[in-house]
Short mmCIF file of C-alpha atoms and ligand atoms in Angstrom, two decimals:
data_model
loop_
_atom_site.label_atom_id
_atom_site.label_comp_id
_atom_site.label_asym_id
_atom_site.label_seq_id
_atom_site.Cartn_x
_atom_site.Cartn_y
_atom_site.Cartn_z
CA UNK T 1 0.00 0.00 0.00
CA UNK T 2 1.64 3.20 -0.89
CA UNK T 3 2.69 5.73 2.03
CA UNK T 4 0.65 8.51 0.91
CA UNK T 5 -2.55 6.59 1.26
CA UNK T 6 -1.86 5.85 4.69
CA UNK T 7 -0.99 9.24 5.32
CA UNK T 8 -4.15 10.11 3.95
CA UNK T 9 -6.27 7.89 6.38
CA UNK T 10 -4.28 9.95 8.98
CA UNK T 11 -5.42 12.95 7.84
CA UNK T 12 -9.20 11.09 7.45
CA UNK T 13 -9.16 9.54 11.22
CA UNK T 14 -8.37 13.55 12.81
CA UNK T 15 -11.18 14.85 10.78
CA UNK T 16 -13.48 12.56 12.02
CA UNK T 17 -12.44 13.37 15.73
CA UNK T 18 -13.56 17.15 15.02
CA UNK T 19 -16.45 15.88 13.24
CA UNK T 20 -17.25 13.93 16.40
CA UNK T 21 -16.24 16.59 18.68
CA UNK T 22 -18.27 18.86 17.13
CA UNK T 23 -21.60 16.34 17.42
CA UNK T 24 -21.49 16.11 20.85
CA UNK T 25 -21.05 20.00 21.13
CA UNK T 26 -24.31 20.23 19.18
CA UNK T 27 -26.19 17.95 21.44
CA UNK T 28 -28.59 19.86 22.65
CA UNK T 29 -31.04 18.51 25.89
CA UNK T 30 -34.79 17.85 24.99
CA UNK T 31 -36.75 20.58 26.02
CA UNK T 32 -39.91 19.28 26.02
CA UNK T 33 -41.24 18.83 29.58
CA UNK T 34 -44.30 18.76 31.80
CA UNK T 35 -44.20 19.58 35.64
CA UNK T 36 -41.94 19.45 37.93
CA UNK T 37 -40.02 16.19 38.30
CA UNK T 38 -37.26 17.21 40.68
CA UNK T 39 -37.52 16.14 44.11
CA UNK T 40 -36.62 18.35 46.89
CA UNK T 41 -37.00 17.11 50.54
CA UNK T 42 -36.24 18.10 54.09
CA UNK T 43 -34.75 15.69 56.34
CA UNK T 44 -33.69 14.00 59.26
CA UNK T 45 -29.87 12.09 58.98
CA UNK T 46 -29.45 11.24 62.35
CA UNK T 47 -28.85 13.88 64.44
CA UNK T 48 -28.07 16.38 60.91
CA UNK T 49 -30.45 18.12 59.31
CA UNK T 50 -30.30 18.15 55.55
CA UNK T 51 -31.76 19.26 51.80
CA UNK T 52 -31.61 17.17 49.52
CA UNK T 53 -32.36 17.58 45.68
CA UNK T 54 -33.13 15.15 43.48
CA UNK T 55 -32.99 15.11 39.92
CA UNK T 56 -34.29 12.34 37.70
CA UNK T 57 -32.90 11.77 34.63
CA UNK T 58 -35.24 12.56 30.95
CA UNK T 59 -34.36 9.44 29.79
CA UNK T 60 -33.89 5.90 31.56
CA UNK T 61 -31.68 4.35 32.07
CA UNK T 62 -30.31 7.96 33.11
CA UNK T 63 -28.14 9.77 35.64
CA UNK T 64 -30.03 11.35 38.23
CA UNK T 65 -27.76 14.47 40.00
CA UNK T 66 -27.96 14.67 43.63
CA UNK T 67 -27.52 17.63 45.81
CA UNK T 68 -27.05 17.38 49.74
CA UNK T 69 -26.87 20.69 51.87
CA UNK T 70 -26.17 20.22 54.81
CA UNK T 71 -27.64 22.63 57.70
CA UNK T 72 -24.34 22.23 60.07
CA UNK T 73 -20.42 22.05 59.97
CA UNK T 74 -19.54 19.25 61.30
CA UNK T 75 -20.44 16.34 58.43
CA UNK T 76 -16.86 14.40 57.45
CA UNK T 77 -18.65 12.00 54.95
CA UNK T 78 -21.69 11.64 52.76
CA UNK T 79 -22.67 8.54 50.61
CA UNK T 80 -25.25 8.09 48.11
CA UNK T 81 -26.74 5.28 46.75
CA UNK T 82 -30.28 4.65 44.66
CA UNK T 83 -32.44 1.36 44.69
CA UNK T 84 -35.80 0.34 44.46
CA UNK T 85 -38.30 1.68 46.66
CA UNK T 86 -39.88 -1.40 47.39
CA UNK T 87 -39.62 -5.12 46.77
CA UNK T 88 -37.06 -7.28 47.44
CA UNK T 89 -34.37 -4.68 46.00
CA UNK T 90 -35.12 -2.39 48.66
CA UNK T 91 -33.24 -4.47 51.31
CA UNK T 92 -29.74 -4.51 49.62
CA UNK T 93 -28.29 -1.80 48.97
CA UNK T 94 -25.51 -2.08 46.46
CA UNK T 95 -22.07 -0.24 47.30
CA UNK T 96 -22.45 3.20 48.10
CA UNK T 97 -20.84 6.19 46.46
CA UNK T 98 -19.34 9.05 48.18
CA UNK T 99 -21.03 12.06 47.66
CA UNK T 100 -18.46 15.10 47.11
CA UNK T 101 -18.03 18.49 48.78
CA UNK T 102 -18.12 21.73 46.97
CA UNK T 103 -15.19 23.54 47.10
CA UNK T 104 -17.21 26.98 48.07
CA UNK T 105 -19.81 25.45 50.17
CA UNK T 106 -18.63 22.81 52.55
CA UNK T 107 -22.20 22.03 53.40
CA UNK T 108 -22.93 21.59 50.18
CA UNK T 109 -22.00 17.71 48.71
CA UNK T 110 -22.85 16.54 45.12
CA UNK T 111 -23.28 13.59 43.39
CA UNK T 112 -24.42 11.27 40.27
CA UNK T 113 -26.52 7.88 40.60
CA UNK T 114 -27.89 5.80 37.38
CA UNK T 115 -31.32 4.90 37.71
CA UNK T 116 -32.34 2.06 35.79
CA UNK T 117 -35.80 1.40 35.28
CA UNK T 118 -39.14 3.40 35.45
CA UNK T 119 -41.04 3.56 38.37
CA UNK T 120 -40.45 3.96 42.18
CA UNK T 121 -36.67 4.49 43.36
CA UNK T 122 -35.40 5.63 46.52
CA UNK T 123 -31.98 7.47 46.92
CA UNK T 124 -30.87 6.82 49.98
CA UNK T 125 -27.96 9.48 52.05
CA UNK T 126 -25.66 7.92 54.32
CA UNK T 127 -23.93 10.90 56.39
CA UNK T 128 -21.14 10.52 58.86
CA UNK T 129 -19.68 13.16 60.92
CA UNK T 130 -19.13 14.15 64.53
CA UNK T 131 -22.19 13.07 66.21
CA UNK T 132 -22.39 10.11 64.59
CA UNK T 133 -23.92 8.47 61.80
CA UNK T 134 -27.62 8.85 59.90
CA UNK T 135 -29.66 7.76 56.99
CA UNK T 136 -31.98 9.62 55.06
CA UNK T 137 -34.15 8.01 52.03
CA UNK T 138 -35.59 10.04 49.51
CA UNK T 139 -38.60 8.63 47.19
CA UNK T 140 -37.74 9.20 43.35
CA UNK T 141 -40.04 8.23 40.88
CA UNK T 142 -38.72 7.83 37.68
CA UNK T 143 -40.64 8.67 34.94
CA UNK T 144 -39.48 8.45 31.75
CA UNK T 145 -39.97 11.43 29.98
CA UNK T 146 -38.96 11.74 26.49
CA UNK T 147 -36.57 10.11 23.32
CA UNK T 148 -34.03 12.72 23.18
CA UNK T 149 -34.57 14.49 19.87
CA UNK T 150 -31.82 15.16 17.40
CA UNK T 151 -31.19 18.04 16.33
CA UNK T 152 -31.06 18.86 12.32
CA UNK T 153 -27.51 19.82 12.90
CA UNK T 154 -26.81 16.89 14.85
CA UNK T 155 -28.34 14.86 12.19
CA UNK T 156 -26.52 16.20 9.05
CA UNK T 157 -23.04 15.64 10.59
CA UNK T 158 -24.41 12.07 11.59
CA UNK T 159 -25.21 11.66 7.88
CA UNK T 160 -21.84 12.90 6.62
CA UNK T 161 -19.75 10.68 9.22
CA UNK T 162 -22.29 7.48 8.00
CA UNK T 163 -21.16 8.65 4.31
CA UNK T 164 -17.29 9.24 4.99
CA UNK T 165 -17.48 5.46 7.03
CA UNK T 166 -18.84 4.29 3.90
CA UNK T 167 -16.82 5.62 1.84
CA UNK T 168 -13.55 4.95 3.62
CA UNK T 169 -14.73 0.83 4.03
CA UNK T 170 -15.64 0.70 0.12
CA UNK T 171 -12.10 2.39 -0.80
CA UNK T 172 -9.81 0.62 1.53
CA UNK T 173 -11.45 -2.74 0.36
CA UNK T 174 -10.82 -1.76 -3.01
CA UNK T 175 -7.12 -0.31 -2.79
CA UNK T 176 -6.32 -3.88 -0.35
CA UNK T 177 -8.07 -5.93 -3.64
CA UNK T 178 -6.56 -3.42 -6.20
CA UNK T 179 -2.79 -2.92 -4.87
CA UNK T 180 -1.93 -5.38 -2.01
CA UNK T 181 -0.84 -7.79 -3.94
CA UNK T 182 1.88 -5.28 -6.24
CA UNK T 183 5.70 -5.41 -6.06
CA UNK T 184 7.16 -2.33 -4.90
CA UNK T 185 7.46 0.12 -7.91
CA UNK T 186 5.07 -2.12 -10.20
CA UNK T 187 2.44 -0.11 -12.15
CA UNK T 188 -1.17 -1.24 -12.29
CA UNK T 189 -2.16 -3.30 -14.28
CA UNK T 190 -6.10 -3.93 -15.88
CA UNK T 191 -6.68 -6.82 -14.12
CA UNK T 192 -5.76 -5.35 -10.51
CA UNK T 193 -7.66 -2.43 -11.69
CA UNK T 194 -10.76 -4.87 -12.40
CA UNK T 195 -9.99 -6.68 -9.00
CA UNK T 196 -10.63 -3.39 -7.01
CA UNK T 197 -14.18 -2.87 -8.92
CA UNK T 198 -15.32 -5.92 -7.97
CA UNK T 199 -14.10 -5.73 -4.38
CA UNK T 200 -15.50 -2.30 -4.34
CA UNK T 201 -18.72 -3.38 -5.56
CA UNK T 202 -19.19 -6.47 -2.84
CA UNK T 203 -18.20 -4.06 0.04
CA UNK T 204 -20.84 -1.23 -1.11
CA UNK T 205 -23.66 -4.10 -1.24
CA UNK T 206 -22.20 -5.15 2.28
CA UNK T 207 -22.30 -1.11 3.57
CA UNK T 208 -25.52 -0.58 2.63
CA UNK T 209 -27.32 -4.00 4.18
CA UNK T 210 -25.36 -2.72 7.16
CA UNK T 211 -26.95 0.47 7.25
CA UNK T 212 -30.14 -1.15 6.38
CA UNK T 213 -29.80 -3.33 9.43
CA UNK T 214 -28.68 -0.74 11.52
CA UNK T 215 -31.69 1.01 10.63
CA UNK T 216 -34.37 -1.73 11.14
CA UNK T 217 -32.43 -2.23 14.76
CA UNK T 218 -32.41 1.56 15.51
CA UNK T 219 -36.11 1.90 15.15
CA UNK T 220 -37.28 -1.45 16.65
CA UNK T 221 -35.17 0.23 19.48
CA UNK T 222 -36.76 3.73 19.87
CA UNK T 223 -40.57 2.51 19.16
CA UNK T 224 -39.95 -0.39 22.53
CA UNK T 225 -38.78 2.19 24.39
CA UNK T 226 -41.60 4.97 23.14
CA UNK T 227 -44.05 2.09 25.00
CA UNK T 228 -41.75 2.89 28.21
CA UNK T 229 -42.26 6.40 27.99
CA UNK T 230 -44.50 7.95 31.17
CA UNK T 231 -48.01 8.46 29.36
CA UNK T 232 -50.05 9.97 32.40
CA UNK T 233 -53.25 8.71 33.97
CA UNK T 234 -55.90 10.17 31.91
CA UNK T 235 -59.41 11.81 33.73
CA UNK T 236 -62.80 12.65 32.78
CA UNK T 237 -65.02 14.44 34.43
CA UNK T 238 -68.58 15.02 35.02
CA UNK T 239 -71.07 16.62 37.02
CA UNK T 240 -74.79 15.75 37.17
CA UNK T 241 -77.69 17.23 38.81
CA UNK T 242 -77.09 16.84 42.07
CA UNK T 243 -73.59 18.90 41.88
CA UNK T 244 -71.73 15.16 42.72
CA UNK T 245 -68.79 15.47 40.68
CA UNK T 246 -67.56 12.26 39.28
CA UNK T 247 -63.79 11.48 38.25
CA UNK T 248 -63.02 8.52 36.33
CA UNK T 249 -59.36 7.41 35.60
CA UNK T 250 -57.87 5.72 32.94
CA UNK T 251 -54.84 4.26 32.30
CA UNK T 252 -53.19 4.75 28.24
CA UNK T 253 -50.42 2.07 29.13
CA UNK T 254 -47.14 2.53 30.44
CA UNK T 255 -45.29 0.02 32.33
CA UNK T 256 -47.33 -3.17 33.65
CA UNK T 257 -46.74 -2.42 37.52
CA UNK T 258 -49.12 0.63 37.26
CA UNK T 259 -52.82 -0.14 38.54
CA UNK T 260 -55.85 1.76 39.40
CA UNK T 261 -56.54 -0.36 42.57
CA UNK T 262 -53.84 0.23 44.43
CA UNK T 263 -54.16 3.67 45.65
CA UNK T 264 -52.65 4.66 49.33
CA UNK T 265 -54.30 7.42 51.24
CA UNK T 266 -51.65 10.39 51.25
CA UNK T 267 -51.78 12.51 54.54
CA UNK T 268 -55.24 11.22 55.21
CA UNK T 269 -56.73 11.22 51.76
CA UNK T 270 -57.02 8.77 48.56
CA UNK T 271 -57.41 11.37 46.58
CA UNK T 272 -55.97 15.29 46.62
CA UNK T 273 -58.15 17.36 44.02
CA UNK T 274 -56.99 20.73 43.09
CA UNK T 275 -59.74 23.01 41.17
CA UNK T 276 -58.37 26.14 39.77
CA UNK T 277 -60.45 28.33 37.19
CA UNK T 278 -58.20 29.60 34.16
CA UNK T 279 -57.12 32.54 35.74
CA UNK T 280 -55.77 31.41 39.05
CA UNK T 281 -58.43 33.57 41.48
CA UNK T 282 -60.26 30.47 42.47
CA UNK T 283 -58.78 27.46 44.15
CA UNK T 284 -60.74 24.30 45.51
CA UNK T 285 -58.58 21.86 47.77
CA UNK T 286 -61.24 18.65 47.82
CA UNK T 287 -60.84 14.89 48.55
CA UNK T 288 -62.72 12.74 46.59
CA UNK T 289 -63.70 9.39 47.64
CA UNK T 290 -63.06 6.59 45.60
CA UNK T 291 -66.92 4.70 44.83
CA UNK T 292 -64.71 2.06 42.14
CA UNK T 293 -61.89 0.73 40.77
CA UNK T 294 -60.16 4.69 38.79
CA UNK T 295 -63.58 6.48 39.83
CA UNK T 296 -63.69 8.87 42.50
CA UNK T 297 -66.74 11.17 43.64
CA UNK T 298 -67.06 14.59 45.20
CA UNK T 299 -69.80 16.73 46.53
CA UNK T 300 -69.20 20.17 45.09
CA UNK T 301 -69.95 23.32 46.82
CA UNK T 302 -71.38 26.52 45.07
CA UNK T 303 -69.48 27.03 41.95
CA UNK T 304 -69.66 29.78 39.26
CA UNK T 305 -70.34 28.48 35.46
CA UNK T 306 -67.01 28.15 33.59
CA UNK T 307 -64.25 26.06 32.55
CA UNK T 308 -61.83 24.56 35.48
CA UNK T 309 -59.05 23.00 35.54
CA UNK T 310 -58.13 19.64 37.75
CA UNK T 311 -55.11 18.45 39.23
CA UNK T 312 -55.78 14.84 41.38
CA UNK T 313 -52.90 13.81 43.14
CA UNK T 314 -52.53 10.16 44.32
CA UNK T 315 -50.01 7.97 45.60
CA UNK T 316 -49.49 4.09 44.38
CA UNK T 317 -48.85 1.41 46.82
CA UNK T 318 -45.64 1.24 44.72
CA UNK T 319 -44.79 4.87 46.23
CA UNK T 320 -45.07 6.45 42.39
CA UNK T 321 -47.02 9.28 42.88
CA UNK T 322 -49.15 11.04 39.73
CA UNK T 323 -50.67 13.63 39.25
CA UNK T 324 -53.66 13.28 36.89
CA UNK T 325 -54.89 16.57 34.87
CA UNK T 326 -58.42 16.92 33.86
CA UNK T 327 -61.15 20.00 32.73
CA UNK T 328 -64.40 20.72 33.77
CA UNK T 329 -67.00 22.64 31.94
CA UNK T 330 -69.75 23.12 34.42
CA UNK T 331 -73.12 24.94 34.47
CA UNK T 332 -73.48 26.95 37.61
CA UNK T 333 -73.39 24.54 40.79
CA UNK T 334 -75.83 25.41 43.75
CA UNK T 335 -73.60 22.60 46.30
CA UNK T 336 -73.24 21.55 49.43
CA UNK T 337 -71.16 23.27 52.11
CA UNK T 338 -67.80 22.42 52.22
CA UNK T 339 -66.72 19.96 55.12
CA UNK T 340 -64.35 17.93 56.67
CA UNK T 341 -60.53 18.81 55.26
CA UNK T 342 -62.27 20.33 52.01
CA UNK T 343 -60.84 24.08 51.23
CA UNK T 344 -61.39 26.83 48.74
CA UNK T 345 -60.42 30.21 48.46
CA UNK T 346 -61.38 33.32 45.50
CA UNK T 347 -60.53 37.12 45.94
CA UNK T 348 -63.50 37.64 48.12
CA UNK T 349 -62.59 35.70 50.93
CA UNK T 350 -61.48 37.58 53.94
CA UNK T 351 -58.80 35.47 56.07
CA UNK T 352 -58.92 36.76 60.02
CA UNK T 353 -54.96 38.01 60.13
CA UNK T 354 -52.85 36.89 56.93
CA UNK T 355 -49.74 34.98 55.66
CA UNK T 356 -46.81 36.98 54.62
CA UNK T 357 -43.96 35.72 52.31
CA UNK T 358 -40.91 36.11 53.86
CA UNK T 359 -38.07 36.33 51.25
CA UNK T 360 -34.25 35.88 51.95
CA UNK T 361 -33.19 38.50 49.00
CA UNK T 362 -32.01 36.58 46.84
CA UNK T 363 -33.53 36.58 43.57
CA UNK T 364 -35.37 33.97 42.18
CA UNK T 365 -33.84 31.13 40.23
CA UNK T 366 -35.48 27.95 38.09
CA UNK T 367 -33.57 24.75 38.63
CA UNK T 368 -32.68 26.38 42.38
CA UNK T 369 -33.83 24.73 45.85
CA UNK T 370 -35.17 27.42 47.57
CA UNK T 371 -36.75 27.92 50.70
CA UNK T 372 -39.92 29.61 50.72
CA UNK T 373 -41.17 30.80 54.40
CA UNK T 374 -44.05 31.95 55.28
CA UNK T 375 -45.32 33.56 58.27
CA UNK T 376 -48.87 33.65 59.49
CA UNK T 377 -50.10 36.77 61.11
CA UNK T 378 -52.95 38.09 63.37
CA UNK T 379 -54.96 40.73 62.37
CA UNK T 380 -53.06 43.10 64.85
CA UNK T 381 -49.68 41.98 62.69
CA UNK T 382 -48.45 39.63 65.95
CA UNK T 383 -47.30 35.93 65.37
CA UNK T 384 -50.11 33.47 65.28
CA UNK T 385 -50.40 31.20 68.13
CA UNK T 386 -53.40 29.54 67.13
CA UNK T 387 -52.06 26.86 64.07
CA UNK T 388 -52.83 22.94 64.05
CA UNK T 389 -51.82 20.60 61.98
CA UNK T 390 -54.27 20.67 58.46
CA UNK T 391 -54.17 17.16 57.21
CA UNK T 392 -50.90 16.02 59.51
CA UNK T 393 -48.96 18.89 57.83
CA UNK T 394 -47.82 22.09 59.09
CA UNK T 395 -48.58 23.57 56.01
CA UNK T 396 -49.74 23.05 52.17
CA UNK T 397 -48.61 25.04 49.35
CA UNK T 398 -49.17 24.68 45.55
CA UNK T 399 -47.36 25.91 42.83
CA UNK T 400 -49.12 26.87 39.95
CA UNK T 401 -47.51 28.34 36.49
CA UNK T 402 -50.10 30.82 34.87
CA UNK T 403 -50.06 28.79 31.90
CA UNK T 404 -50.99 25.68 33.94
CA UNK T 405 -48.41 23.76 32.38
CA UNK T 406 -46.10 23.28 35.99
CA UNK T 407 -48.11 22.00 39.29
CA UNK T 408 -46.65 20.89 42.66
CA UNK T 409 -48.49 20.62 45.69
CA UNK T 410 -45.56 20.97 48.11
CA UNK T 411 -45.19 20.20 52.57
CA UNK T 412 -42.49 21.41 54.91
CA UNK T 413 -41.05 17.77 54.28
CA UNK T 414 -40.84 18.44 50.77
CA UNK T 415 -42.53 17.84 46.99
CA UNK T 416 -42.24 13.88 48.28
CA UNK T 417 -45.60 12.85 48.94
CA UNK T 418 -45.99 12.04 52.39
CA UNK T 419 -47.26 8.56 51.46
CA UNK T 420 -43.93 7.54 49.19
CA UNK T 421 -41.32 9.36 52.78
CA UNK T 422 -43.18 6.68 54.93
CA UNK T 423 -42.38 3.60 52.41
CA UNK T 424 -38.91 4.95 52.42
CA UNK T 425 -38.08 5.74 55.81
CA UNK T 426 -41.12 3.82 57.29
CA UNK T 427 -40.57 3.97 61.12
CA UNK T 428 -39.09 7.68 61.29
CA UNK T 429 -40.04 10.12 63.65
CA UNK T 430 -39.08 12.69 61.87
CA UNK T 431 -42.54 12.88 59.87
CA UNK T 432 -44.84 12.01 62.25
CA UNK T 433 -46.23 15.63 63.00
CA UNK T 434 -49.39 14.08 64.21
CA UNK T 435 -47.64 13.03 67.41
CA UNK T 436 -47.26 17.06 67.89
CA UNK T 437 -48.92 18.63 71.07
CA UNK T 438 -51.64 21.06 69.42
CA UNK T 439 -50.91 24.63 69.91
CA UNK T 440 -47.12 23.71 69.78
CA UNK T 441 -46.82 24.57 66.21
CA UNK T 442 -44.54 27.67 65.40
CA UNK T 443 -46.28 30.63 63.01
CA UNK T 444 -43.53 30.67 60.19
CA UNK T 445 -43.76 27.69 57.76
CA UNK T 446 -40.92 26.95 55.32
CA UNK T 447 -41.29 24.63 52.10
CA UNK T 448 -38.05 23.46 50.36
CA UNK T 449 -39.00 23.77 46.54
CA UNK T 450 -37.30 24.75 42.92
CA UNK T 451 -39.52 25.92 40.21
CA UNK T 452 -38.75 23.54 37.30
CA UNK T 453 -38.56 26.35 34.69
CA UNK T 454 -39.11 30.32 34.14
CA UNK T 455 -42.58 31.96 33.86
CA UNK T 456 -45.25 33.40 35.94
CA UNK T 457 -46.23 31.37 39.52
CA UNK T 458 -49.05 31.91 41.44
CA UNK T 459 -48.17 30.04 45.38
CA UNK T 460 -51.31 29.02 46.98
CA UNK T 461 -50.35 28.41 50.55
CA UNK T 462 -52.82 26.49 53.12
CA UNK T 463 -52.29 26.63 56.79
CA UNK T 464 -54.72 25.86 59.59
CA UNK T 465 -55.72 28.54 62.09
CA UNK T 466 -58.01 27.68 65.09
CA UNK T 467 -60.18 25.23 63.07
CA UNK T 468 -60.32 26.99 60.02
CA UNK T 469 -58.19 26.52 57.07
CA UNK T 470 -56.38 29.99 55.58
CA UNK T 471 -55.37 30.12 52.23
CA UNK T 472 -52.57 32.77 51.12
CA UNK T 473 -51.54 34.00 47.55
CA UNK T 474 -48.62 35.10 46.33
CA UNK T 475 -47.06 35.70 42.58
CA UNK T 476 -43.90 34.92 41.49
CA UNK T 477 -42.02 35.78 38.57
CA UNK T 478 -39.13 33.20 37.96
CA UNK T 479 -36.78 35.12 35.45
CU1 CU H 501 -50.83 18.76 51.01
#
């Protein structure tokens, strides 16, 4: 083979490396996305207190990144490790890997897990440190939720690489057919010349059943694992004469674990049913009661005519928790009073004293675990010393994006759902508020949150005051 040919493959191999350099510089993250997957919660580790963020991968398998603040000084070691919520998995834990601190915050410890499959996952945090050692578990659900999508320029260098492969295997066949066998210094002759057509020939047929293969492989691929995408529960919604409202579930298909008769009542409740109207100035908190298998019925109380919007949340004895999105278009409803842990607040309703937001300063951030405290005020402006416990909970807030696209009914705990922290950490103190004296609870609540994305929030938050629930509002505009 002559020198210059190799010389020229040389030349060939460093071109593709800044063809493929520049691919992965083009690969862009899928942008597509509904709610707000991350998982923030506030914990117990032993005697530390921590945040932790979660945050699931799109696409699984996928690296979730973890983020552990810690609230003290004096943590020497934190470990991380992910595995199933429940089942048999749940009991061994595989090696654990250590988490590591930030270099400007030394509370602050990162980490990466791979998650494996869809459906319920815990991570759990190992700390060590001067007062000894604790665990904290954090429920992840992993939802699948998109194929990455290439990008056109990502596809057109992916198309010129396929064609330079091609091209390279179809001329080095031929040259090796054509020249290999050639004393030094010979010329070529016809038949060599005839030998490297036909070699060239057989290796093109070869490249392109390769590429035909590939192909057939590639998309038997991506439409198996479009079937393990997260398609949401799906809801209808009616109301008849009697203003019952009935909500009936239905499951598209996703992965075969998922059932509509397995539901686990979440601080208290099956079933937590957030009405909003378009706009965001009306806000029902109701609990349905499940009649059947997916259908679930509500007395309504008096409701305006108009087109709502529904956001169920429930909690699988799996510990996945969905929430299920539905409309209703309703004629005027005379109803029945609210009772029992049912709430609803519009712009008329006068709260006795108020919640204020309490901000640290700092601006707000998407993708950011924030703390957002609120305190609860009597009329006269003093602390309230009147709160209990509404539904086990210190507190309730919901965050709503004005578009309606972003929902996530949040607890001081956390966005975990109270029902998925007590399959992971099921004998913890820690979240058992109910054993809390009443009267003992302090007037400033604090939820550990991130908005997902940028846009316009409304905050709904929900404490209870003397018997009565209190609802306060508050915009947010996430730059
Ligand atoms: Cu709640």
């Amino acid at each position: 083979m002559s020198k210059t040919f190799l010389c020229d493959l040389c030349d060939l191999r460093s071109f593709f490396w800044l063809v493929l350099a520049l691919v992965v510089a083009l690969q862009t993250p899928a942008s597509a996305h509904i709610g707000s997957p991350d998982v923030f919660v506030e914990g117990q580790a032993g005697a530390y207190r921590l945040f932790v963020t979660v945050r699931p991968p799109h696409a699984i398998p996928g690296v979730a990144d973890v983020d552990i603040l810690a609230t003290s000084d004096d943590i020497r070691d934190v470990r991380i490790v992910p595995l199933p919520l429940t089942g048999p998995g749940a009991q061994f834990a595989p090696v654990a890997d250590r988490a590591v601190r930030s270099a400007e915050d030394p509370r602050m410890f990162t980490g990466h897990l791979w998650l494996m499959s869809a459906g319920a996952w815990q991570v759990r945090v190992t700390v060590a440190g001067d007062r000894g050692d604790g665990t904290l578990s954090v429920p992840v659900p992993t939802l699948p939720q998109s194929t990455l999508a290439m990008s056109g320029g990502l596809k057109a260098a992916l198309l010129v690489l396929m064609l330079l492969l091609g091209a390279g295997v179809i001329g080095i066949v031929s040259a090796l057919y054509r020249e290999a066998g050639l004393a030094a210094g010979a010329a070529l002759d016809r038949p060599a010349r005839i030998r490297g057509w036909i070699a060239g020939a057989a290796a093109a047929v070869i490249v392109c059943g390769v590429v035909f293969l590939g192909n057939t492989w590639w998309s038997a691929e991506a439409s198996s694992y479009d079937k393990y995408i997260y398609k949401p529960l799906g809801a209808t919604a009616t109301v008849n004469g009697d203003s019952r409202l009935k909500l009936y579930l239905s499951d598209p298909g996703w992965i075969a674990s998922r059932r509509l008769d397995d539901f686990v009542p979440d601080h208290d409740h099956l079933m937590h049913l957030f009405v909003v109207s378009p706009s965001l100035d009306r806000l029902w908190h109701l609990h349905p009661s499940e009649i059947a298998t997916g259908a679930f019925e509500q007395r309504l109380p008096d409701m305006p005519q108009g087109q709502y919007e529904l956001f169920a949340d429930v909690v699988h004895a799996t510990g996945v928790s969905e929430t299920v999105v539905g409309q209703l278009n309703t004629a005027s409803i005379a109803g029945t009073p609210l009772a029992g842990d049912d709430s609803a607040w519009n712009e008329q309703v006068v709260n006795n004293g108020k919640i204020v937001w309490v901000r640290d300063g700092k601006p707000l951030a998407p993708k950011t675990l924030t703390l957002f405290t609120f305190k609860v005020e009597d009329a006269d402006g003093q602390p309230a010393r009147d709160l209990e416990l509404y539904m086990g909970m210190p507190g309730h807030a919901i965050f709503v994006r004005r578009d309606r696209k972003v929902f996530a009914h949040v607890h001081p705990s956390g966005s975990a759902p109270m029902a998925a922290m007590n399959i992971a950490m099921p004998s913890d103190p820690a979240h058992a508020h109910h054993d809390m004296a009443p009267g003992a609870l302090p007037s400033m609540v604090t939820f550990p949150f991130g908005f997902p994305e940028p846009g316009d929030y409304r905050i709904f938050v929900q404490v209870k005051r003397a018997g009565r629930v209190i609802t306060g509002v508050f915009d947010a505009r996430v730059p």
